[in-house]
mmCIF file of C-alpha atoms in Angstrom:
data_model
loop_
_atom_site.group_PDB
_atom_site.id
_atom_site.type_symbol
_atom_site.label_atom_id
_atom_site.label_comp_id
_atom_site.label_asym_id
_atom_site.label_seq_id
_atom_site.Cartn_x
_atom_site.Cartn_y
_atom_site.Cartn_z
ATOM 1 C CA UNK A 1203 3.700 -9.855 -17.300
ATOM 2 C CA UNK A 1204 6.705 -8.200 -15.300
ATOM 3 C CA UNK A 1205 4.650 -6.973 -12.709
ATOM 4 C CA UNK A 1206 4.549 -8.160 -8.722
ATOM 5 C CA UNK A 1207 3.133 -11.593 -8.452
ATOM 6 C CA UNK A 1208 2.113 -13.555 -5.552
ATOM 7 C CA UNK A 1209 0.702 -17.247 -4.761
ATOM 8 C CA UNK A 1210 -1.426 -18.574 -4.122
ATOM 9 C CA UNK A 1211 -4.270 -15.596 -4.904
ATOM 10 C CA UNK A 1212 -6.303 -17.580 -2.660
ATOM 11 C CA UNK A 1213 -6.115 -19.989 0.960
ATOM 12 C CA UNK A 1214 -8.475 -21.258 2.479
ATOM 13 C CA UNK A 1215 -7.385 -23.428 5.771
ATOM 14 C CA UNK A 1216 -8.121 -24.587 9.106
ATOM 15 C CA UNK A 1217 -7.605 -22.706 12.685
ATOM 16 C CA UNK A 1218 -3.934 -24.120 13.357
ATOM 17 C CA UNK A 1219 -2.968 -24.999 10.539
ATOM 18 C CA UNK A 1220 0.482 -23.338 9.327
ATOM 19 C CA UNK A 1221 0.314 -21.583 5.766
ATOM 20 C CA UNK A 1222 2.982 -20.008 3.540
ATOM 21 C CA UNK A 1223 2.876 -17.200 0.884
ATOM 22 C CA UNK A 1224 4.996 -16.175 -2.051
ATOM 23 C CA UNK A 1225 5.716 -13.153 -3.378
ATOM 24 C CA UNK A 1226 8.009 -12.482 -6.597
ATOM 25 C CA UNK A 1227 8.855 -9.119 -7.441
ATOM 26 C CA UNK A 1228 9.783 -7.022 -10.047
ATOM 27 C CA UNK A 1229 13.597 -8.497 -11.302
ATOM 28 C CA UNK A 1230 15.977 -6.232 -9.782
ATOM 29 C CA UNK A 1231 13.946 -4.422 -7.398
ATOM 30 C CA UNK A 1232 15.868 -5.069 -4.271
ATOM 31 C CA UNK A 1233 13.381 -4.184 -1.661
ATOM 32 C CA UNK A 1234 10.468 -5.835 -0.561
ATOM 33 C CA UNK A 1235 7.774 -5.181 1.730
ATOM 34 C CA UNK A 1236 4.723 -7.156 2.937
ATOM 35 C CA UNK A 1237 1.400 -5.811 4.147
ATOM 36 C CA UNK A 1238 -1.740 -7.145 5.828
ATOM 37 C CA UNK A 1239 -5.377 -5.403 5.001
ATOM 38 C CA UNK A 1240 -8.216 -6.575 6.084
ATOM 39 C CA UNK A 1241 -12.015 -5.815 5.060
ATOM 40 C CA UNK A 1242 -12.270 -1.593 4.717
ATOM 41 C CA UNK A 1243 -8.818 -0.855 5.917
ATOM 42 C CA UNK A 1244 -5.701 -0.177 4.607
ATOM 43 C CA UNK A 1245 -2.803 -2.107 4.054
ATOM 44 C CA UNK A 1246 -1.073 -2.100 7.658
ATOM 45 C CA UNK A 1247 3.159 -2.358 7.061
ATOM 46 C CA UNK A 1248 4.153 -5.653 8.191
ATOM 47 C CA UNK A 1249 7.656 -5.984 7.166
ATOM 48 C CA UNK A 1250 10.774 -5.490 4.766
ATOM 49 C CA UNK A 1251 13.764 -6.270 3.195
ATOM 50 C CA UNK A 1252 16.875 -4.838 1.411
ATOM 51 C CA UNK A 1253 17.723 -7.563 -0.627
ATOM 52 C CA UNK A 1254 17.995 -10.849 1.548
ATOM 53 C CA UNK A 1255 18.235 -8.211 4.748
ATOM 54 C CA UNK A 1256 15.203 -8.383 6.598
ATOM 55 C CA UNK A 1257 15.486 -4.718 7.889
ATOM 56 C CA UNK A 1258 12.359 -3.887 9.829
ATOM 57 C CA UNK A 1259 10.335 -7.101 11.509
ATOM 58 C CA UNK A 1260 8.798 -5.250 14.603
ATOM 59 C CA UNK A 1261 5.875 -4.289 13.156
ATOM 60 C CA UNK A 1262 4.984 -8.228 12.049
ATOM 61 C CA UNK A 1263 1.824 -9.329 14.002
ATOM 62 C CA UNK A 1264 3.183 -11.612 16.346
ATOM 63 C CA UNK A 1265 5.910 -14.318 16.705
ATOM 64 C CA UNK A 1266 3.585 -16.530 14.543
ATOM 65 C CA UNK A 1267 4.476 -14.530 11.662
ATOM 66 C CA UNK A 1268 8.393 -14.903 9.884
ATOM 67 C CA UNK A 1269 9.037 -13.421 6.553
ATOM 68 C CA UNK A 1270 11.963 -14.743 4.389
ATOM 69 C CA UNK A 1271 13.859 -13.404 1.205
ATOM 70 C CA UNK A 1272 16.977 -16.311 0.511
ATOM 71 C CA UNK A 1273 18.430 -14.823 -2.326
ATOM 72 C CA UNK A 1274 17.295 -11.362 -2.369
ATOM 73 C CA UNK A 1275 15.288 -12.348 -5.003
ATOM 74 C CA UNK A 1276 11.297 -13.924 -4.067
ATOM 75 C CA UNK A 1277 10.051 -13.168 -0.940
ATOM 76 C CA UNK A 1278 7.892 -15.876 1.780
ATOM 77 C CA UNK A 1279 5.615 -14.748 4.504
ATOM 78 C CA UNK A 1280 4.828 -17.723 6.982
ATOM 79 C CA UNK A 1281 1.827 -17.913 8.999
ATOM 80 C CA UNK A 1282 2.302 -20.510 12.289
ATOM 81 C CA UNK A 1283 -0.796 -22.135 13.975
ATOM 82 C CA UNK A 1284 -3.253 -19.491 12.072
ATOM 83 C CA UNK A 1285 -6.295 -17.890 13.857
ATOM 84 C CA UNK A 1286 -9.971 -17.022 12.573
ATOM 85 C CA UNK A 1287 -8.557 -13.055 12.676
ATOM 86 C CA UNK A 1288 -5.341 -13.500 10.059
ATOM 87 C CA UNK A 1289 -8.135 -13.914 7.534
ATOM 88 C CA UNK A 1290 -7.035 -10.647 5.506
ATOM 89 C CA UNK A 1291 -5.681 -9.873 2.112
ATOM 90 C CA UNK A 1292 -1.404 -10.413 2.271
ATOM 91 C CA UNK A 1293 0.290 -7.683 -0.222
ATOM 92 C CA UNK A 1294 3.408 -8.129 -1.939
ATOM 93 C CA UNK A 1295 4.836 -4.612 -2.848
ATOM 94 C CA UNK A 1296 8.661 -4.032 -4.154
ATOM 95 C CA UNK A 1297 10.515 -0.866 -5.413
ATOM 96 C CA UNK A 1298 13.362 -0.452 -7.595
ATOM 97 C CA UNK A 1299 17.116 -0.831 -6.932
ATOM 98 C CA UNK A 1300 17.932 3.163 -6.044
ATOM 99 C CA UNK A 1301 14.504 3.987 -6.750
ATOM 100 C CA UNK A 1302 12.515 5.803 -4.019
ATOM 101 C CA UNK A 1303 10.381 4.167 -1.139
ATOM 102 C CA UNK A 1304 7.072 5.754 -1.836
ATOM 103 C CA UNK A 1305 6.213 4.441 -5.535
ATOM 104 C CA UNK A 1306 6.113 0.876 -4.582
ATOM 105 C CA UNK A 1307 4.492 -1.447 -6.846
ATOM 106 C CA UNK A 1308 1.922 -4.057 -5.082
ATOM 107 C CA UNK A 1309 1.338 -7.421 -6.232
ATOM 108 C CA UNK A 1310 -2.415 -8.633 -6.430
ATOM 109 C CA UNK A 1311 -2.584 -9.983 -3.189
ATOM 110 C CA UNK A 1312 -3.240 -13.286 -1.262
ATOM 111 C CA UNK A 1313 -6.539 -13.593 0.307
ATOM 112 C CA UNK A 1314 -6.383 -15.742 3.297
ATOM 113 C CA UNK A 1315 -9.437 -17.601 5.194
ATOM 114 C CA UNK A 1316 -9.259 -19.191 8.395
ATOM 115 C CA UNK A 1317 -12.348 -21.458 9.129
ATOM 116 C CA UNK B 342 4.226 9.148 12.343
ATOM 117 C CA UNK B 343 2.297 11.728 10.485
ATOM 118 C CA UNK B 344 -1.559 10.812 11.063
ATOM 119 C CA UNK B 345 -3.774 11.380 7.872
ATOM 120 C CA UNK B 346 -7.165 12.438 7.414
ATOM 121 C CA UNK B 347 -9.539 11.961 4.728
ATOM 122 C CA UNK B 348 -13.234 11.684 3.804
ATOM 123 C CA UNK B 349 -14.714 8.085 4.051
ATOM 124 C CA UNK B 350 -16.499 8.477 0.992
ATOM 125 C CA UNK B 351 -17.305 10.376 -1.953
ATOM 126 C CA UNK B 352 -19.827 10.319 -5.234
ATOM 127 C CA UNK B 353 -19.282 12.338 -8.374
ATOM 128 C CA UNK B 354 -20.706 12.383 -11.811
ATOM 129 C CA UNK B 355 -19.007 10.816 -15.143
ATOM 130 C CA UNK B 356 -16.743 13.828 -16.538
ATOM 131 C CA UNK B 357 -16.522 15.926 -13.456
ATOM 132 C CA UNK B 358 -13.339 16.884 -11.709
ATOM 133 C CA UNK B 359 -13.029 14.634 -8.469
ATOM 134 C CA UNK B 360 -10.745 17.262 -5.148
ATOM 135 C CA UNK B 361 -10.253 14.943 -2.463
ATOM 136 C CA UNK B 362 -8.629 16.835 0.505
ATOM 137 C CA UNK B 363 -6.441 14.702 3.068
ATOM 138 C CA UNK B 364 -5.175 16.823 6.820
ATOM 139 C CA UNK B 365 -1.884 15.804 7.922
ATOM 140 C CA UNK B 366 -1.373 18.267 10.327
ATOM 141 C CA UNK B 367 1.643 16.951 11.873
ATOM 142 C CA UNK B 368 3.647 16.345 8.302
ATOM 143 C CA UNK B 369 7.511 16.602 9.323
ATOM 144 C CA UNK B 370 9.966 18.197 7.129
ATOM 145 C CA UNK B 371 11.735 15.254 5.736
ATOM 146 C CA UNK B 372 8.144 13.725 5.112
ATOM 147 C CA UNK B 373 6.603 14.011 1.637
ATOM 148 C CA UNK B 374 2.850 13.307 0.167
ATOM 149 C CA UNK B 375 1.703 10.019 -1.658
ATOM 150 C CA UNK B 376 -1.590 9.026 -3.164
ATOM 151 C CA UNK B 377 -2.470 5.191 -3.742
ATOM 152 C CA UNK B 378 -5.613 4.089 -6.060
ATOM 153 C CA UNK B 379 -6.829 0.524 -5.236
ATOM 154 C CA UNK B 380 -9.063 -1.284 -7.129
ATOM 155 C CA UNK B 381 -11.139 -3.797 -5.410
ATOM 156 C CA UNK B 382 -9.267 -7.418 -5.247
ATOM 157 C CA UNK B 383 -5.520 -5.530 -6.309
ATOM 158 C CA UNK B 384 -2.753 -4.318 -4.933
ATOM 159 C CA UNK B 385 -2.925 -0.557 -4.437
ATOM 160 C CA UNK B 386 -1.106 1.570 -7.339
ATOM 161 C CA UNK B 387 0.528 4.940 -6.760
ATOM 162 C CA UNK B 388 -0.794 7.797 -8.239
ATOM 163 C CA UNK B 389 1.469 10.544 -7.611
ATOM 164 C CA UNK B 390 3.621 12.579 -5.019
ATOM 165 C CA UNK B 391 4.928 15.819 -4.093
ATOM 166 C CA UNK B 392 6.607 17.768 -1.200
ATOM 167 C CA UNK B 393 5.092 21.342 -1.717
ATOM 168 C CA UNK B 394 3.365 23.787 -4.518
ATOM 169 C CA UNK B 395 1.449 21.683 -7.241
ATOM 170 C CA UNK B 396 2.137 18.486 -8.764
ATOM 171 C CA UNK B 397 0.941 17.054 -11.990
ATOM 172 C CA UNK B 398 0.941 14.134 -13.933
ATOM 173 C CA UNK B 399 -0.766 12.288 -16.782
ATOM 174 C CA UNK B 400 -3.149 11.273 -14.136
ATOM 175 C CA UNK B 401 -3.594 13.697 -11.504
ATOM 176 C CA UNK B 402 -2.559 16.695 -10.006
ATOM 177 C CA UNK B 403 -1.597 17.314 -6.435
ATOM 178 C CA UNK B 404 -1.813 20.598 -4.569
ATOM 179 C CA UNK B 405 0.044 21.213 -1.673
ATOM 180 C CA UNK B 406 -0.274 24.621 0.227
ATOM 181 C CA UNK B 407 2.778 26.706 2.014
ATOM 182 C CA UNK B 408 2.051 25.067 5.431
ATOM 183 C CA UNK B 409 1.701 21.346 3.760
ATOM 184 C CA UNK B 410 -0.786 20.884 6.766
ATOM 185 C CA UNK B 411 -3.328 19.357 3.644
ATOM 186 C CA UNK B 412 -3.258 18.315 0.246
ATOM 187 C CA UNK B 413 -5.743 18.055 -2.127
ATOM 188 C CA UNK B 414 -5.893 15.295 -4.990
ATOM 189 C CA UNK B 415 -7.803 16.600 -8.652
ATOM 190 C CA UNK B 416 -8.695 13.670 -11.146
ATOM 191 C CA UNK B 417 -9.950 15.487 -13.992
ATOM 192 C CA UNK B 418 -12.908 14.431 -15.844
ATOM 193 C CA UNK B 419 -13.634 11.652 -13.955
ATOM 194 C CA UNK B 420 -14.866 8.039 -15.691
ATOM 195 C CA UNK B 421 -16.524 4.980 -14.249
ATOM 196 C CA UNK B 422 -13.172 3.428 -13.950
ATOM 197 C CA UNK B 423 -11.611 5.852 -11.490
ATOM 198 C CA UNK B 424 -14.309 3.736 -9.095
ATOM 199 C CA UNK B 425 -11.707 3.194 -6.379
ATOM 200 C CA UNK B 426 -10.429 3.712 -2.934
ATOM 201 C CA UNK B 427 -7.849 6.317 -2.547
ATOM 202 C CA UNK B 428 -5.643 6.640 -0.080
ATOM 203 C CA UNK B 429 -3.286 9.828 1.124
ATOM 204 C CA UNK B 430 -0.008 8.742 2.974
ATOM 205 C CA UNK B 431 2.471 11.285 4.826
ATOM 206 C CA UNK B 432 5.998 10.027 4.950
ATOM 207 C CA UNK B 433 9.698 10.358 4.640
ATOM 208 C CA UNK B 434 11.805 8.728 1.413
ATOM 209 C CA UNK B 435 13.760 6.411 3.070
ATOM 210 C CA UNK B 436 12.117 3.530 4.097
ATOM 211 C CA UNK B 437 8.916 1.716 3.483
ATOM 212 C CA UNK B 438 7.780 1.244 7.049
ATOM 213 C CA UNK B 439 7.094 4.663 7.468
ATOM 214 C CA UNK B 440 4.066 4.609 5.554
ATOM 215 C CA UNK B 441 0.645 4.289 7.087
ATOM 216 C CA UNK B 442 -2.108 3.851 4.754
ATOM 217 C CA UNK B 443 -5.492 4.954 6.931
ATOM 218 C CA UNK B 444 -8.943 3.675 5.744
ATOM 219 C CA UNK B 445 -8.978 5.830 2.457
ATOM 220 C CA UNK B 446 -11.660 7.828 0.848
ATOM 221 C CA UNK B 447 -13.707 4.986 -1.749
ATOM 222 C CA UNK B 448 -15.014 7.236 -4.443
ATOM 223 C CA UNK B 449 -17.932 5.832 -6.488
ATOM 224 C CA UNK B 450 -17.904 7.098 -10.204
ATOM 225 C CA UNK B 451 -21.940 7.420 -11.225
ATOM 226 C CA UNK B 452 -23.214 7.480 -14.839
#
């Protein structure tokens, strides 16, 4: 499968607890983005990156959330000190190297609980 | 940011054709039309896109009047598996970020 892929598909963790997500994308796409959606909504934009260039971060929730890409190759979003409302699905989505920003191609997700 | 709008929610019939309309009515020039399908529990998947006229794929087809103030999305001959939510998103090539999905339209496929 050369398709998006992201782990863990599931976490489940404790209020303050600090969690981390992966996301590998297609080989040789060079940008990345990373979404939040929660129950009946859409995935809201959360950040992205032009190979290891994080490009646009203004949009991520607060200063509890970093997003890393080392290599320009996989991608990590960081929670800090989670709260009962980050519980939400985390998408993955990356399009090709001089390909066009509105085909992107989403990974299956991470679905995150905070008890 | 162009704002979208689209039905919550729609039912249709095995083999019927499926028109979902989405309003953008502040679509910029540069800005051009994207669907997403989403299954429940995966990532959304693009359907198609356009910038004016009609569009059409091995999928769907995508109308887009003069004024590109709407645009309406036809799956033909609809099956149980094009159960889904659908979303409509306004925006410009250039960069990701300039997408906003809104809540969608779920369609629900009956036998």
């Amino acid at each position: 499968d050369t398709g998006v892929s992201q782990n863990p598909r599931h976490k489940i963790t404790k209020r303050g607890q600090n969690v981390t997500f992966r996301c590998d994308p297609i080989s040789e796409h060079n940008r990345l983005y990373w979404y939040r959606q929660t129950l009946g909504q859409g995935p809201e934009f959360l950040t992205y990156f032009q190979n290891e260039a994080q490009l646009e971060k203004s949009r991520l929730l607060s200063d509890r959330f970093s997003a890393e890409r080392p290599k320009g190759s996989f991608s990590t979003l960081e929670i800090q000190r989670t709260e009962q409302g980050d519980s939400a699905m985390y998408l993955c989505a990356s399009t090709p190297s001089g390909g066009v920003s509105y085909e992107q191609y989403f990974g299956p997700g991470t679905r995150l609980t905070v008890t | 940011l162009a704002k979208t709008t689209q039905p919550i929610s729609m039912d249709s019939y095995e083999g019927q054709e499926v028109n979902i309309t989405c309003s953008h009515n502040n679509i910029a020039t540069n800005d051009y039309i994207t669907w997403y399908q989403q299954f429940p529990s995966q990532g959304p998947r693009f359907i198609i896109q356009g910038y004016k006229t009609k569009v059409t794929n091995e999928v769907a087809s995508l109308f887009i009047p003069a004024d590109r103030k709407s645009s309406t999305l036809s799956l033909p001959r609809v099956s149980l598996s094009d159960t889904a939510v659908y979303y409509c998103l306004v925006g410009d090539m250039g960069y990701g970020q300039n997408f906003v999905f809104g809540p969608g339209t779920r369609l629900s496929v009956l036998p």
